[in-house]
Short mmCIF file of C-alpha atoms and ligand atoms in Angstrom, two decimals:
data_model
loop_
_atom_site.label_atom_id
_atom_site.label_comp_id
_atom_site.label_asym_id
_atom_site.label_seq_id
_atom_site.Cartn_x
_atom_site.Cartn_y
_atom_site.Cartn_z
CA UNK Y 1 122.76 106.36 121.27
CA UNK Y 2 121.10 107.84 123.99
CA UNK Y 3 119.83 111.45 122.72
CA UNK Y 4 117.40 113.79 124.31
CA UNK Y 5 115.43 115.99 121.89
CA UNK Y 6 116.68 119.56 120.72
CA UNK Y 7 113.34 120.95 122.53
CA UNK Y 8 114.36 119.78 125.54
CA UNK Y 9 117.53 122.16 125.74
CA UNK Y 10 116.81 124.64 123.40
CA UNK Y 11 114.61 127.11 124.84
CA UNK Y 12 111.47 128.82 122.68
CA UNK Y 13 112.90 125.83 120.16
CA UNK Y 14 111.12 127.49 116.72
CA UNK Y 15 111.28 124.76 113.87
CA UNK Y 16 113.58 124.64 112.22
CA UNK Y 17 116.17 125.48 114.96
CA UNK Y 18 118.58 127.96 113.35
CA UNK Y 19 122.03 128.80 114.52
CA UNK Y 20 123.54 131.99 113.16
CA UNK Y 21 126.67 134.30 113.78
CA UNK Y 22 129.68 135.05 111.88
CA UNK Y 23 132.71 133.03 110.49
CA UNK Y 24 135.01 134.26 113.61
CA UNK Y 25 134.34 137.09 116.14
CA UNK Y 26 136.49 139.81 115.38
CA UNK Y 27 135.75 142.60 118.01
CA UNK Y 28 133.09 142.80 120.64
CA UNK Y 29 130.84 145.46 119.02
CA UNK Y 30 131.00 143.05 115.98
CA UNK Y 31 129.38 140.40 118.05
CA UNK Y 32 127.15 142.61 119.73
CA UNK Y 33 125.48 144.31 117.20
CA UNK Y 34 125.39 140.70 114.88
CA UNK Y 35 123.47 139.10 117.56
CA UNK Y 36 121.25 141.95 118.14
CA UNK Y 37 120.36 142.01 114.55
CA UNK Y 38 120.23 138.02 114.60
CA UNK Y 39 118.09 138.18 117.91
CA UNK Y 40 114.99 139.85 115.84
CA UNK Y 41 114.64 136.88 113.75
CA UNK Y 42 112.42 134.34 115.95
CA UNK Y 43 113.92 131.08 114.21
CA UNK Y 44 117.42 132.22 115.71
CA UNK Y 45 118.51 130.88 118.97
CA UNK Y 46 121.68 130.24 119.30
CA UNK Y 47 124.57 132.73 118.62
CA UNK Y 48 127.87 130.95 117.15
CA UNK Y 49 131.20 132.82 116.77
CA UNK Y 50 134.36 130.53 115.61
CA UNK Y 51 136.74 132.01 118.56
CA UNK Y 52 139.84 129.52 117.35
CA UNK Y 53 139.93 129.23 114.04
CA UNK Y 54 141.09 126.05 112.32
CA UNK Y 55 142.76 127.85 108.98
CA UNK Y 56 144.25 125.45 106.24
CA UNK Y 57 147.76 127.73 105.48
CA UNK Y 58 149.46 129.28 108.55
CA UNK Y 59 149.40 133.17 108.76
CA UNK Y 60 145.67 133.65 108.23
CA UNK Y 61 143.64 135.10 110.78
CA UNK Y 62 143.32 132.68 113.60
CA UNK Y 63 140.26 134.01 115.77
CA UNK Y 64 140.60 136.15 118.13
CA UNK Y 65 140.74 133.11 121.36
CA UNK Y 66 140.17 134.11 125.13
CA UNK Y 67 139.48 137.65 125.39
CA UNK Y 68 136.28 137.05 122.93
CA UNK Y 69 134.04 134.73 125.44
CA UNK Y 70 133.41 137.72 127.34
CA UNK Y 71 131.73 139.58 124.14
CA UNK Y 72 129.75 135.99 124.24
CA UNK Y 73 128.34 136.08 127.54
CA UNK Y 74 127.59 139.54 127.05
CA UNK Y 75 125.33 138.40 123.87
CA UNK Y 76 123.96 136.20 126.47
CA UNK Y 77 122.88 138.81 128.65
CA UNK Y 78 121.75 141.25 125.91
CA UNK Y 79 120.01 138.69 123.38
CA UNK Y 80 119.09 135.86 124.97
CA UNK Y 81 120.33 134.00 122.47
CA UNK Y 82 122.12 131.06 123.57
CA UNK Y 83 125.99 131.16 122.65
CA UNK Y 84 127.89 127.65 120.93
CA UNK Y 85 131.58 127.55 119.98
CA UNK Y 86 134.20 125.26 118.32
CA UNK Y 87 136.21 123.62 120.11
CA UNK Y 88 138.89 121.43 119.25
CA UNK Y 89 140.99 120.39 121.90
CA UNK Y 90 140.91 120.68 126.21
CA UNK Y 91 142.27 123.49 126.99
CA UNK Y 92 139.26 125.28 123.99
CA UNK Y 93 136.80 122.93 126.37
CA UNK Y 94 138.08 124.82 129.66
CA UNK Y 95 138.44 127.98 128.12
CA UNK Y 96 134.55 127.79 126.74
CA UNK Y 97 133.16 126.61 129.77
CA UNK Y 98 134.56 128.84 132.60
CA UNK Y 99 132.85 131.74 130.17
CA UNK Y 100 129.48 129.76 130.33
CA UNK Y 101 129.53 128.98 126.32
CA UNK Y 102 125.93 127.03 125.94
CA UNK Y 103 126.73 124.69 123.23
CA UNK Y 104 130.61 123.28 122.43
CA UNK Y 105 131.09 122.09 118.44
CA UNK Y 106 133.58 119.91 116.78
CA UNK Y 107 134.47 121.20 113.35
CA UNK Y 108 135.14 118.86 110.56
CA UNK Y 109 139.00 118.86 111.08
CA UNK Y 110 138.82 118.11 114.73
CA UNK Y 111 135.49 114.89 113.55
CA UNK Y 112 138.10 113.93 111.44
CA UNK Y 113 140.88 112.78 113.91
CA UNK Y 114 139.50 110.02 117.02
CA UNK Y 115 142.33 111.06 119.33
CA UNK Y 116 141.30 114.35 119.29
CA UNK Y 117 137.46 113.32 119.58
CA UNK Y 118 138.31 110.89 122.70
CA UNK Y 119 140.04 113.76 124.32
CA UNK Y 120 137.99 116.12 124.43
CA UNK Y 121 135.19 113.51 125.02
CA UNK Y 122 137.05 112.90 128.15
CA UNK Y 123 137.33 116.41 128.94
CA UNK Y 124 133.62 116.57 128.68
CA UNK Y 125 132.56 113.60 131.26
CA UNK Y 126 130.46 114.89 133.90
CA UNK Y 127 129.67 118.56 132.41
CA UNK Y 128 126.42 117.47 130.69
CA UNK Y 129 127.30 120.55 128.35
CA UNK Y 130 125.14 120.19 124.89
CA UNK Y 131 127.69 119.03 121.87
CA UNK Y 132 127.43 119.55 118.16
CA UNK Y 133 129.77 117.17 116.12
CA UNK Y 134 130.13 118.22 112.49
CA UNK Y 135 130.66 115.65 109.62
CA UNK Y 136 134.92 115.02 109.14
CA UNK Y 137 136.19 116.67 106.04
CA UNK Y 138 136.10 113.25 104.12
CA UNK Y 139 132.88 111.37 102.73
CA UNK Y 140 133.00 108.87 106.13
CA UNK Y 141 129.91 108.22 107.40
CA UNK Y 142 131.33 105.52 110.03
CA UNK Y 143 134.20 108.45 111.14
CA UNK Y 144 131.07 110.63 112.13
CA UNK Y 145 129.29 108.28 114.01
CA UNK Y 146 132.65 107.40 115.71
CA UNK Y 147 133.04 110.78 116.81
CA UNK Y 148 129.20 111.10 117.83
CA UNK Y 149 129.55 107.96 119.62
CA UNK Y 150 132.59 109.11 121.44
CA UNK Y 151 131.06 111.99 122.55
CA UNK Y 152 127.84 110.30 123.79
CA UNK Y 153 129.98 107.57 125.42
CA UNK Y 154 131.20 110.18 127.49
CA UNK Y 155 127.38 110.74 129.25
CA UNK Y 156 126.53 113.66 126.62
CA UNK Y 157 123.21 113.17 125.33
CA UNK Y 158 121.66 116.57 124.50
CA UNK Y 159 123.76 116.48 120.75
CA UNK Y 160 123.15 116.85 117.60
CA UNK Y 161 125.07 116.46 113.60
CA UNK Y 162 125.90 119.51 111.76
CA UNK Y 163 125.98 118.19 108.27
CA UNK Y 164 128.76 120.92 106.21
CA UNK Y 165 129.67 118.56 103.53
CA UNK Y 166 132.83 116.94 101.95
CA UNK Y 167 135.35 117.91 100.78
CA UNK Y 168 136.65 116.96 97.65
CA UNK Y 169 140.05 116.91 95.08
CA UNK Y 170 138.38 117.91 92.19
CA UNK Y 171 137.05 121.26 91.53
CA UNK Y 172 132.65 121.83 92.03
CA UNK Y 173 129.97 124.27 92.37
CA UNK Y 174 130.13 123.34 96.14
CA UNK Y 175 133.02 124.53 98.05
CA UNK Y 176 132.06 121.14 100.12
CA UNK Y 177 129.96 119.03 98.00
CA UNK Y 178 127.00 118.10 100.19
CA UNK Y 179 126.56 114.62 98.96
CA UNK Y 180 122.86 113.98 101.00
CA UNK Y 181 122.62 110.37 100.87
CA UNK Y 182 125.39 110.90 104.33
CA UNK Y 183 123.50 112.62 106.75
CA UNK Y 184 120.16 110.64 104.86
CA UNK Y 185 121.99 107.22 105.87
CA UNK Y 186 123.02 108.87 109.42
CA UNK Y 187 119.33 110.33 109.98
CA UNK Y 188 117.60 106.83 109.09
CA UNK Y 189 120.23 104.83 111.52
CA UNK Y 190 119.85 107.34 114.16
CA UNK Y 191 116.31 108.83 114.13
CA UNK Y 192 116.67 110.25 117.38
CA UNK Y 193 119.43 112.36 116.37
CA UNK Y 194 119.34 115.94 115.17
CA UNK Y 195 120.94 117.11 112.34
CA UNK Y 196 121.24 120.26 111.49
CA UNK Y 197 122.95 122.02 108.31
CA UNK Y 198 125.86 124.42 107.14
CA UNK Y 199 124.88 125.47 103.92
CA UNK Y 200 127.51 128.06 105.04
CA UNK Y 201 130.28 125.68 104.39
CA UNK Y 202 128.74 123.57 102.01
CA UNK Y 203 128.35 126.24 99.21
CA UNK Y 204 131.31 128.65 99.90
CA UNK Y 205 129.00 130.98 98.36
CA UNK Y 206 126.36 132.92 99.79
CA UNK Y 207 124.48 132.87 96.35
CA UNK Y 208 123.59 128.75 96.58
CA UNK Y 209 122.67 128.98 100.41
CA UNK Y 210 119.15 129.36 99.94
CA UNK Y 211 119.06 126.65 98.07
CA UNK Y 212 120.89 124.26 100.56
CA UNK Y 213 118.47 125.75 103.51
CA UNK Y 214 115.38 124.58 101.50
CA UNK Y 215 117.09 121.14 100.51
CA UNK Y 216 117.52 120.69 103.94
CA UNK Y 217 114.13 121.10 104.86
CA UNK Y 218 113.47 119.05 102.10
CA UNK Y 219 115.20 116.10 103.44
CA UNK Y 220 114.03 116.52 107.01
CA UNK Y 221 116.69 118.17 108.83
CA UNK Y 222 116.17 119.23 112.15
CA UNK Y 223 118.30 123.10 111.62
CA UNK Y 224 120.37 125.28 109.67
CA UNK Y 225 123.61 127.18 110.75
CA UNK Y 226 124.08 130.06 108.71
CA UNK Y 227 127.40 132.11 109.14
CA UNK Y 228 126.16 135.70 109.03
CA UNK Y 229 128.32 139.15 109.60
CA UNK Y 230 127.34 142.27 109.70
CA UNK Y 231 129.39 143.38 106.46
CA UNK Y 232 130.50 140.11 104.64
CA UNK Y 233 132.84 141.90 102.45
CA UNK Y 234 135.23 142.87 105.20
CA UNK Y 235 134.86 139.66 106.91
CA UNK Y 236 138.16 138.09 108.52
CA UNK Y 237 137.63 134.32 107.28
CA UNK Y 238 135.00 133.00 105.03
CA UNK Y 239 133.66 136.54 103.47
CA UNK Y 240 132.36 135.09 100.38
CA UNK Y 241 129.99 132.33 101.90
CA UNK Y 242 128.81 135.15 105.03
CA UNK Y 243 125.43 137.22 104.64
CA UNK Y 244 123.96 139.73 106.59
CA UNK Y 245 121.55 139.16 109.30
CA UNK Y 246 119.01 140.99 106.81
CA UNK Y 247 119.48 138.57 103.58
CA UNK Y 248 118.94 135.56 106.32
CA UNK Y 249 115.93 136.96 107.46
CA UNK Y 250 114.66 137.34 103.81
CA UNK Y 251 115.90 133.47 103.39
CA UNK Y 252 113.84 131.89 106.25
CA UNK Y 253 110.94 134.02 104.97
CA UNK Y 254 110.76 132.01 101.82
CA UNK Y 255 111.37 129.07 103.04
CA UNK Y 256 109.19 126.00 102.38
CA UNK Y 257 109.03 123.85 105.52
CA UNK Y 258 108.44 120.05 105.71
CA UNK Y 259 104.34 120.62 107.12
CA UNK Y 260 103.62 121.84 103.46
CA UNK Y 261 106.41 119.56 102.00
CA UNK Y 262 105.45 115.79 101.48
CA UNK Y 263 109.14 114.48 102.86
CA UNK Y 264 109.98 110.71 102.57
CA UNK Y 265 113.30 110.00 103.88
CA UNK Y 266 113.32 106.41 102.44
CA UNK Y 267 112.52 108.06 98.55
CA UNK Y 268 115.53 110.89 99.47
CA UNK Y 269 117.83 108.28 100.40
CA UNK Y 270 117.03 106.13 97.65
CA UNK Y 271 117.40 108.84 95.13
CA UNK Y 272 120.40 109.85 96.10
CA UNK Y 273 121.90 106.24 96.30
CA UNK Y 274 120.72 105.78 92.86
CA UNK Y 275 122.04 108.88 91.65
CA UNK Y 276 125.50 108.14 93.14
CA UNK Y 277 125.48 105.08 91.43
CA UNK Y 278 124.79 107.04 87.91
CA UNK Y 279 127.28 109.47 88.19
CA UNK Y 280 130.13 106.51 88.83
CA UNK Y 281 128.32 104.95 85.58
CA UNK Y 282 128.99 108.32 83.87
CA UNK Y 283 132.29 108.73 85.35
CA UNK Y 284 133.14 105.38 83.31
CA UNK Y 285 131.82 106.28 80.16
CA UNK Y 286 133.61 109.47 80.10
CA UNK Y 287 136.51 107.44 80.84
CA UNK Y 288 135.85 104.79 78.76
CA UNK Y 289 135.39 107.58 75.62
CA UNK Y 290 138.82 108.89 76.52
CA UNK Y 291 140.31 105.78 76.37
CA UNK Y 292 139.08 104.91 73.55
CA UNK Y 293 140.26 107.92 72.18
CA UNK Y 294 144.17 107.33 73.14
CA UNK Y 295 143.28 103.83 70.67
CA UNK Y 296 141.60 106.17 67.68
CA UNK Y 297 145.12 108.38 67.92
CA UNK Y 298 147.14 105.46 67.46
CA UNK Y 299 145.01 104.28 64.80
CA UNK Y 300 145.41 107.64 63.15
CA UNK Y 301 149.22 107.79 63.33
CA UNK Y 302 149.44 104.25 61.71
CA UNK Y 303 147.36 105.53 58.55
CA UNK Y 304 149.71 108.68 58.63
CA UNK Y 305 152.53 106.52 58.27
CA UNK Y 306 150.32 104.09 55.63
CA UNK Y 307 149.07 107.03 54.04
CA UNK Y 308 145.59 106.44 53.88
CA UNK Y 309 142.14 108.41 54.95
CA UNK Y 310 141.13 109.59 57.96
CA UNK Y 311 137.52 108.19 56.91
CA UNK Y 312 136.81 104.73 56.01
CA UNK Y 313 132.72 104.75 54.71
CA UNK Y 314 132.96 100.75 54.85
CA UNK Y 315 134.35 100.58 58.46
CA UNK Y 316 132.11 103.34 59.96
CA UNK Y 317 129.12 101.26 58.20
CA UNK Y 318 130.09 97.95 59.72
CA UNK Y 319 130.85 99.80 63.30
CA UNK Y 320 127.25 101.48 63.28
CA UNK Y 321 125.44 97.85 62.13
CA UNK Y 322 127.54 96.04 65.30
CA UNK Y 323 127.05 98.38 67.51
CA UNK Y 324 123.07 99.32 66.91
CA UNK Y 325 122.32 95.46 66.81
CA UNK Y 326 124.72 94.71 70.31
CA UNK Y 327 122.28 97.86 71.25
CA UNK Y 328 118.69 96.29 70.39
CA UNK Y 329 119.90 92.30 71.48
CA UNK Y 330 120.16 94.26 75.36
CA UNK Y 331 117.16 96.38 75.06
CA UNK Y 332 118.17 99.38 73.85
CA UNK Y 333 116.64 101.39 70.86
CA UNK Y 334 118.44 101.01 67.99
CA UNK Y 335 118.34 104.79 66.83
CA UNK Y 336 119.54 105.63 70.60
CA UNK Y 337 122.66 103.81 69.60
CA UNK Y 338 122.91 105.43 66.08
CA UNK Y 339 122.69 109.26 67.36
CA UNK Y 340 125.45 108.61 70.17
CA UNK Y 341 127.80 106.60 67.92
CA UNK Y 342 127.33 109.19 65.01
CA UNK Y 343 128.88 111.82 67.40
CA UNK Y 344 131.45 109.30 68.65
CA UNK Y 345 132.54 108.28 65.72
CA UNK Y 346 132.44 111.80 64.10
CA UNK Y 347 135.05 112.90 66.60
CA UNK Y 348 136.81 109.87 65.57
CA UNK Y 349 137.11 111.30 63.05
CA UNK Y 350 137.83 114.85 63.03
CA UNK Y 351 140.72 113.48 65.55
CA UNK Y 352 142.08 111.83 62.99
CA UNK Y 353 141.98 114.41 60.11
CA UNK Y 354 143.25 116.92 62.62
CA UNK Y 355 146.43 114.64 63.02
CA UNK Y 356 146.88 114.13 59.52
CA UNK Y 357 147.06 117.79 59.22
CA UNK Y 358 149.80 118.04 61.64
CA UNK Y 359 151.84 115.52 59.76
CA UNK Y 360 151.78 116.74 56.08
CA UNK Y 361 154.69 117.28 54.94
C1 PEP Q 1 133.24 127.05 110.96
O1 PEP Q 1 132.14 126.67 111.34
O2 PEP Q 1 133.55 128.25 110.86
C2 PEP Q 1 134.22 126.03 110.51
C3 PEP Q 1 135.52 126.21 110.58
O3 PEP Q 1 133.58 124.98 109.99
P1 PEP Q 1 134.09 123.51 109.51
O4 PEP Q 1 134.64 122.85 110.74
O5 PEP Q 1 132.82 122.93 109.02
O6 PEP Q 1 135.09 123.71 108.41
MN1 MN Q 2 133.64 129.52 108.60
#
């Protein structure tokens, strides 16, 4: 891809870049007095305001559209600060750039879908306008650079990755689980490209962001965008993952940044590869002990119906032998074995007596 560096069209570019502004704009002294409070901090440059807002259940506040890119070029004129949207089809594309919006993003629903992507890549051929493209909901690295590579395709080159994580089925600490070997992978094929993070949408909770922002330093990312309001708590969309202008201030204070951090991209991205591959390994085993459980019910019920005891000395001897010397013939310590198959085996058996409990007549 053909990418021009973030210093070359952001202005005063501090390191790391950071993009801040609320969720959604909501009224125009709102946006005003956000930026102006944003505006003080020298690592912000660019404003963002969600103006359409891509909500996942109808009847949910759905930004506030046209009449708020005036309150944006007004932050223009009053801040400095440059100004960056969603967008997420034409007529958002228009709309943003007959109000002179600075920087257009896709959000992760829009990344998601390439019809969408090639449209408004179309849209965007011959208006040089800088693009952010944000990961697509799912864990797909290839989707993202499809949608990057759309966009570039179309003559864009001053763009850049907003990594906001995955999302996921099951329930996690993250409200999109940020799984860094993605953007890792994406930095170390494109190493050209800036990527910048949402620890905004990654957490869901303004308590983990300053942990995210200092991650992402850690791993080398170019930015952060940070949703801030001015009062979270009365926020229209996204209150509990919003802070004030104030706590973000007091986070880029503290943060560490890569020139005293030793950073090595390879050693991040092998980590994480390796740790993926452990927590599938542990995902099996956990597995694997429930299913063996389902076998140590149906062994229970049959010595219900035999009447005999829950505990067997001779059998749990035998079981701890075999398994301690399969154990030590692959390398493993023998007493490593032991400890884990005492506390499988114990809730072998307290499974078992529970059952017989049940049945007694
Ligand atoms: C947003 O930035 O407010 C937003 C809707 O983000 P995402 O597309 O990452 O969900
Ligand atoms: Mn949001």
């Amino acid at each position: 891809m053909n990418i021009v560096s973030l210093n070359k069209w952001i202005p005063n570019l501090k390191d790391p870049l950071v993009i801040a502004g609320p969720c959604s704009a909501e009224n125009e002294e709102q946006i005003i007095n956000t930026a102006k409070e944003l505006a003080t901090q020298p690592a912000v440059r660019v404003f963002r305001a969600g103006i359409w807002k891509p909500r996942t259940r109808p009847n949910n506040f759905e930004g506030v559209g046209e009449v708020g890119l005036p309150w944006l070029q007004r932050v223009k004129r009053e801040t400095g600060l440059l100004t960056a949207v969603e967008v997420a089809n034409t007529s958002h594309v228009e709309l943003a750039l007959k109000y002179d919006v600075d920087i257009l993003w896709l959000g992760a629903r829009t990344s998601a879908n390439p019809f969408s992507v090639q449209e408004i890549a179309n849209s965007l051929r011959g208006v040089g306008v800088p693009v952010m493209v944000k990961n697509p909901v799912n864990a797909d690295l290839a989707l993202w650079i499809g949608a990057l590579e759309r966009i570039n395709n179309a003559g864009i080159n001053k763009l850049a990755a907003i990594h906001r994580g995955f999302s996921t089925y099951e329930k996690s600490r993250h409200r999109n689980p940020p799984m860094w070997n993605i953007p890792i992978e994406l930095k170390r094929l494109f190493p050209n490209l800036p990527v910048i993070c949402d620890p905004s949408h990654i957490t869901g909770n303004k308590d983990l962001i300053p942990g995210i922002c200092q991650k992402a330093m850690d791993v080398d990312m170019d930015g952060l965008m940070v949703e801030s309001h001015l009062d979270p708590t009365v926020a229209m969309s996204d209150a509990s993952q919003q802070i004030t202008p104030t706590e973000l201030g007091t986070i880029l204070d503290n943060l560490a940044c890569r020139t005293q951090y030793s950073t090595d991209r390879n050693f991040e991205s092998e980590l994480e590869q390796l740790r993926g591959q452990i927590d599938r390994i542990d995902n099996e085993i956990i597995e694997s002990l429930q299913h063996r459980m389902s076998i140590v019910e149906k062994i229970g019920m049959a010595k219900v119906t035999s009447n005999i005891t829950a505990l067997q000395v001779g059998r749990m001897d035998e079981l701890m032998k075999l398994r301690m010397a399969k154990g030590e013939s692959i390398g493993l310590r023998p007493e490593y074995i032991k400890e884990i198959y005492n506390s499988i085996h114990g809730e072998s058996v307290q499974v078992q007596t529970e059952l017989m409990k049940e049945h007694k007549k």
